[in-house]
Coordinates of C-alpha atoms and ligand atoms in Angstrom, one line a residue:
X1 CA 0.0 0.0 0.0
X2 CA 1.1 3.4 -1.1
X3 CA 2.1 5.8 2.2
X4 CA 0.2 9.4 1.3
X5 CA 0.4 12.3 3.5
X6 CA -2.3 15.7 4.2
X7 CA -0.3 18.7 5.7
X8 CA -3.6 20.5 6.5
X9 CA -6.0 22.0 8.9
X10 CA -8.2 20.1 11.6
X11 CA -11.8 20.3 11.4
X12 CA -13.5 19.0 14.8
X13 CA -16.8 18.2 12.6
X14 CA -14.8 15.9 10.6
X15 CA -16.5 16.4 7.4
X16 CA -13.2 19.1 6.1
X17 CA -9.8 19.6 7.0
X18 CA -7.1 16.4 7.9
X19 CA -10.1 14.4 9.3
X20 CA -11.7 14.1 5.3
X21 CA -8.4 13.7 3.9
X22 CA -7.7 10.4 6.2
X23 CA -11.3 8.9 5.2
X24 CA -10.5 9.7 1.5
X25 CA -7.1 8.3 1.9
X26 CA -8.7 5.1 3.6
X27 CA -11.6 5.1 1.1
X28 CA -9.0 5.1 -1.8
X29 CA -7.0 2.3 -0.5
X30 CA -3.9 4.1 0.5
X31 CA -2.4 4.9 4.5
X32 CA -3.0 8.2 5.0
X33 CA -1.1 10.2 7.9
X34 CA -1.4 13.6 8.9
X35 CA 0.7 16.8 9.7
X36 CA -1.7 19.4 11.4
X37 CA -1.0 23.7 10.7
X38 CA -3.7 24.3 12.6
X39 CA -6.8 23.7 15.0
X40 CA -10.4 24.7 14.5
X41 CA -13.3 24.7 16.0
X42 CA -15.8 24.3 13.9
X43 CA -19.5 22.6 12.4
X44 CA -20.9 22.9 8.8
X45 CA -22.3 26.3 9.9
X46 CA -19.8 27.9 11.7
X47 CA -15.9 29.1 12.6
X48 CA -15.7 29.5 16.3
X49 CA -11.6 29.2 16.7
X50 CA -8.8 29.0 14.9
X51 CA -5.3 27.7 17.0
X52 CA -2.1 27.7 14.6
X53 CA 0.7 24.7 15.7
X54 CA 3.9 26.1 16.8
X55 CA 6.8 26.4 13.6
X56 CA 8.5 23.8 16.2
X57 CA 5.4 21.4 16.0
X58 CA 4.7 21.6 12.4
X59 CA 8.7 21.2 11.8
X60 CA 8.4 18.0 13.8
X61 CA 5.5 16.4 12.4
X62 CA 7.2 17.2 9.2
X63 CA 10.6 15.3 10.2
X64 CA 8.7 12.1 12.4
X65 CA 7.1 11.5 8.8
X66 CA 9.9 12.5 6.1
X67 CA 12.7 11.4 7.8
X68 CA 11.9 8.2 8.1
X69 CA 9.1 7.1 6.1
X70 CA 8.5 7.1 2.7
X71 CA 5.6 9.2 1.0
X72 CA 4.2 8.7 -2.5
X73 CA 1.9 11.9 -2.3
X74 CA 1.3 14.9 -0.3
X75 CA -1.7 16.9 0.1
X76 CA -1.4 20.4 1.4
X77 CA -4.7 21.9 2.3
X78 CA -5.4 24.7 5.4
X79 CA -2.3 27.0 5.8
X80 CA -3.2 30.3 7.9
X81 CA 0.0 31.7 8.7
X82 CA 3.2 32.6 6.4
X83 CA 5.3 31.2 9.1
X84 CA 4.1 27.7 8.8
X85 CA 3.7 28.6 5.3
X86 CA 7.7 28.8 4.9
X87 CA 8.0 25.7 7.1
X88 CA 6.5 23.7 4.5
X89 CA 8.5 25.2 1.5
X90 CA 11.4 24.4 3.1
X91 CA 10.5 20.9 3.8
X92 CA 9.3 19.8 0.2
X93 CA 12.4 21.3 -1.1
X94 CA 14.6 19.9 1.6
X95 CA 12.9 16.3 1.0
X96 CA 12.5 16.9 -2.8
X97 CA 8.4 16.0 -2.5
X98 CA 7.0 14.5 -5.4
X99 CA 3.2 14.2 -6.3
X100 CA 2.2 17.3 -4.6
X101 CA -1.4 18.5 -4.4
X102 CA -1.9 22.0 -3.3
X103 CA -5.4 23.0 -2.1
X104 CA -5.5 26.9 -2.0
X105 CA -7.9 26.9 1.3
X106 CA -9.2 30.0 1.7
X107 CA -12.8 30.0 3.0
X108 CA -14.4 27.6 4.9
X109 CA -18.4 26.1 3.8
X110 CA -19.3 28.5 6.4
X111 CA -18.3 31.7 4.9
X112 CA -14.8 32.6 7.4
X113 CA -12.1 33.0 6.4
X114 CA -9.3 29.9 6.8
X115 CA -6.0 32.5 5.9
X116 CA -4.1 35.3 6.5
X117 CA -4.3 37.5 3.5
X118 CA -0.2 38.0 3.8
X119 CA 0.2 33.7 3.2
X120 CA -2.2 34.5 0.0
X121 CA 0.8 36.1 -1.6
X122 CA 3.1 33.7 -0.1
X123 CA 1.3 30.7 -1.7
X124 CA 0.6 32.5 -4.7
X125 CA 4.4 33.2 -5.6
X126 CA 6.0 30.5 -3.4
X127 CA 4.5 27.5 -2.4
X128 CA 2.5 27.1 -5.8
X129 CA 5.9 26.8 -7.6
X130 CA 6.1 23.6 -5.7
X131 CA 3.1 21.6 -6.2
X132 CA 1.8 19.5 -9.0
X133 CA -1.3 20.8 -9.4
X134 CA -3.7 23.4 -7.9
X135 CA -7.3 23.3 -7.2
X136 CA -9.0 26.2 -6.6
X137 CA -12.6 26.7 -6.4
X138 CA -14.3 30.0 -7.8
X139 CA -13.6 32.3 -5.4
X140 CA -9.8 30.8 -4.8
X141 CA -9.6 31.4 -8.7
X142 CA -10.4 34.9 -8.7
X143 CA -8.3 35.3 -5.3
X144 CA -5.3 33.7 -6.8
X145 CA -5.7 36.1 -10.4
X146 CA -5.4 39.3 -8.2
X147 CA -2.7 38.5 -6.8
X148 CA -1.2 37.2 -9.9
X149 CA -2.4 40.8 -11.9
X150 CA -1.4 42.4 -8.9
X151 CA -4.9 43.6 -10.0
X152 CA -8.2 44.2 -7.2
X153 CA -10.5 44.8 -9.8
X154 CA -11.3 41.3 -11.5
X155 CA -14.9 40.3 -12.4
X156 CA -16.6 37.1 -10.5
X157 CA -16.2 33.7 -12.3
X158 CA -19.9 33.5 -13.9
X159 CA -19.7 31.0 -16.8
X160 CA -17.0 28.2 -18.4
X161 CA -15.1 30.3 -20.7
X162 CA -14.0 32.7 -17.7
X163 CA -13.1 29.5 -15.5
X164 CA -10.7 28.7 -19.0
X165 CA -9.8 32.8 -18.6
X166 CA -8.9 32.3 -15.2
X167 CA -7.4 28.9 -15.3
X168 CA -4.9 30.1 -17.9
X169 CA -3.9 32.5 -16.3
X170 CA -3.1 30.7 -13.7
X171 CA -1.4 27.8 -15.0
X172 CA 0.9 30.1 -17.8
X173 CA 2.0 31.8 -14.1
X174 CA 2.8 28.2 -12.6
X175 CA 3.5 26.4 -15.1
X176 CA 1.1 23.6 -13.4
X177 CA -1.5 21.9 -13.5
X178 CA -4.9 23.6 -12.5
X179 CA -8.2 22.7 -11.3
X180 CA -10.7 25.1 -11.5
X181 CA -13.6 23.6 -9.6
X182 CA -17.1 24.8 -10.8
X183 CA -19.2 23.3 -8.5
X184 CA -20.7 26.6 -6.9
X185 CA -21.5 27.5 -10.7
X186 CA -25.1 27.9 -10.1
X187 CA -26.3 25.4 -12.6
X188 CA -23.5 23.0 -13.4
X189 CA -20.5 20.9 -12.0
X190 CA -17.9 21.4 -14.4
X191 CA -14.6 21.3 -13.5
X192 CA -11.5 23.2 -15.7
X193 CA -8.2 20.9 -15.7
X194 CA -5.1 23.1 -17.5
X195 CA -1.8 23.5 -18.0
X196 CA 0.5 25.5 -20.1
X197 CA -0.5 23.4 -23.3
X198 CA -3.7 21.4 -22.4
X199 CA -7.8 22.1 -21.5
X200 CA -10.0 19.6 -20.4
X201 CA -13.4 20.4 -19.8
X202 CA -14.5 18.1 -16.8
X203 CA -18.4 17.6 -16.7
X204 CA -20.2 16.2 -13.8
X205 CA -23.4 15.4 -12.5
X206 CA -24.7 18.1 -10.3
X207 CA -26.3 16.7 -7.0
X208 CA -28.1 19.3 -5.3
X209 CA -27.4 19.0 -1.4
X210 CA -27.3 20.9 1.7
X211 CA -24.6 18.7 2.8
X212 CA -21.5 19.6 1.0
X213 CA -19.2 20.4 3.8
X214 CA -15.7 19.0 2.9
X215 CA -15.8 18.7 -1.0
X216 CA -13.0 20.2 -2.0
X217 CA -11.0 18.3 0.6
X218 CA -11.7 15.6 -0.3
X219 CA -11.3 16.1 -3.8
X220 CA -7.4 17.4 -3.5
X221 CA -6.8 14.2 -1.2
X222 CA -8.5 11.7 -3.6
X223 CA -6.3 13.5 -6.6
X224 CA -2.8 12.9 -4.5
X225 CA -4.3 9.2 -3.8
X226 CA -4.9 8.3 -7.4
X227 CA -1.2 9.9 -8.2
X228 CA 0.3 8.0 -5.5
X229 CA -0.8 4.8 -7.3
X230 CA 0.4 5.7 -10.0
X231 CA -2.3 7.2 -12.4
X232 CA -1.8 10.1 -14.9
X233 CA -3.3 13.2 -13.5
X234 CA -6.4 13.6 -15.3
X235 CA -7.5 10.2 -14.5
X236 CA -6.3 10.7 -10.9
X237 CA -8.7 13.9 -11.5
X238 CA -11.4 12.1 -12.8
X239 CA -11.6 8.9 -9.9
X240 CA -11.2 11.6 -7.6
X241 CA -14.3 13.7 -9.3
X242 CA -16.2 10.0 -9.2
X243 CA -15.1 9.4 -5.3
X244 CA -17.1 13.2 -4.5
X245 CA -19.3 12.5 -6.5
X246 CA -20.3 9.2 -4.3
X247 CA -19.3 10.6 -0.9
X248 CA -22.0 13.5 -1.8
X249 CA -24.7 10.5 -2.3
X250 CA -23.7 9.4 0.7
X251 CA -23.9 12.3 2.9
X252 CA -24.6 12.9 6.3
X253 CA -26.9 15.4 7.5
X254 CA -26.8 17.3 10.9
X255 CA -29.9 18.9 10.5
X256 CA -30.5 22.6 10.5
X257 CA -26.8 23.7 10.4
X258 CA -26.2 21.3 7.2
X259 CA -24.2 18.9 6.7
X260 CA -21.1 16.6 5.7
X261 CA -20.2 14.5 2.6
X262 CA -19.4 11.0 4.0
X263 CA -16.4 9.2 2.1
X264 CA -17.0 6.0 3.3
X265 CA -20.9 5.7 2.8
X266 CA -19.9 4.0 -0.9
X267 CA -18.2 1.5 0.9
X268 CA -20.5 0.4 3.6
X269 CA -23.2 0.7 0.6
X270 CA -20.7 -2.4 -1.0
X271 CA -19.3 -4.3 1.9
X272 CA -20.8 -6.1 4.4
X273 CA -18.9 -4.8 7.4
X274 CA -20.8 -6.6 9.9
X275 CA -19.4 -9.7 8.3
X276 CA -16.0 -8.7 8.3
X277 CA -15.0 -8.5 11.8
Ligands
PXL301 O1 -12.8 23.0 2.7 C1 -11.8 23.8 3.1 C2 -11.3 23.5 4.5 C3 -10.0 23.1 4.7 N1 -9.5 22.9 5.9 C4 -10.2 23.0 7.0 C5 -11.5 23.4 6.9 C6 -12.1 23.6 5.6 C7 -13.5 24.0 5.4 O2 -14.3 24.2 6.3 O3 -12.3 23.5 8.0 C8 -9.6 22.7 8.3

């Protein structure tokens, strides 16, 4: 089995942040292990508290992993300081990472903000130049294009041709891959994946659910699963699109507040786990 590490956030709900990325990792066959940045407090509906790891704790994690065991992907997803920000850029350079999935977290489901608008620029011009691909959702996109254009004034993402704008944009800055994620497109689920020389225009099925908390973490952690094994990356792109796609089927529903895709309800719908132990 395939060793796959999430540098990311923890979400206490467990439907985001490091706690999806381990159920995605598990659901897609690989071991998953973790590296928090930071603590939050937090449900579907809300940010109550956000607690950043010492640089001394995230350097640790970093080294009880790298040093001594070997990783076939790594997903980056919550980074809310530029300190911890630089302790990660160090650390894939120093251990020359490969198979790198960078998920630009910005905003949570709930609306607050995840980041520190000074690591914005940091991961825009550092960090990015690092990863394999990038998967921004709408509002990442148009973040990330600012900053790029060292421009305020850019329109909202409203239809596919701007996503292929945008995405360009992006990936002619990188050089990397990019996955502009559609699904808050009002009436479609297509995803953009480019690079410097290729478009593909990735359609899905649209499920329309109040439970959507930790898509696009799972998403960037299925994408460095699939790499990890081995598959190109627009299959790894497409499984991963599949493996949402199934955990939003699946979901789990906390009532009023909303609720969380569940990456594991495809499996339980296939297995029969009471038999198993
Ligand atoms: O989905 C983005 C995200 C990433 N990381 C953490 C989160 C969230 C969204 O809520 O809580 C920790």
């Amino acid at each position: 089995m395939k060793n796959v590490l999430s540098i990311a956030g923890s979400d206490c709900s467990a439907g985001a942040g490091i706690q999806a990325d381990l159920k995605t990792f598990a659901a897609n066959e690989v071991y998953g292990m973790t590296v928090i940045t930071s603590l939050t407090a937090q449900n579907p509906q809300k940010v109550k508290m956000i607690e950043n790891v010492s640089i001394e704790m995230l350097k640790n994690q970093i080294e009880a992993i790298l040093d001594t065991i070997k990783v076939s992907a790594i997903k980056i997803g919550m980074i809310n300081t530029k300190e911890n920000g630089e302790i990660i850029y160090e650390s894939l350079l120093k251990y020359k990472a490969e198979n790198i999935v960078l998920d630009p977290v910005m905003i949570a489901t709930s609306g607050n903000s995840l980041i520190k608008d000074e690591t914005k620029d940091f991961l825009v011009n550092k960090l990015f130049k690092l990863a394999d691909i990038i998967t921004p959702n709408l509002d990442e996109t148009k973040e990330i294009v600012k900053i790029i254009l060292k421009n305020e004034n850019i329109e909202d993402i409203n239809s596919i041709e701007k996503m292929k704008t945008y995405g360009k944009i992006i990936a002619d800055f990188t050089k990397k891959w990019i996955l502009v994620k559609g699904g808050h497109l009002s009436n479609s689920a297509v995803d953009i994946l480019i690079n410097k020389e290729k478009v593909y225009v990735l359609k899905g099925e649209k499920i329309s659910s109040n439970n959507t908390h930790g898509t696009g973490c799972s998403l960037s952690s299925a994408i460095a699963s699939n790499l990890a094994k081995g598959y190109s990356m627009l299959d790894s792109v497409k499984k991963a699109k599949n493996f949402v796609l199934c955990s939003i089927r699946n979901s789990v529903d906390f009532g009023e507040i909303g609720g969380t895709v569940n990456q594991m309800g495809e499996i339980y719908k296939n297995i029969d786990i009471e038999k198993l132990y």
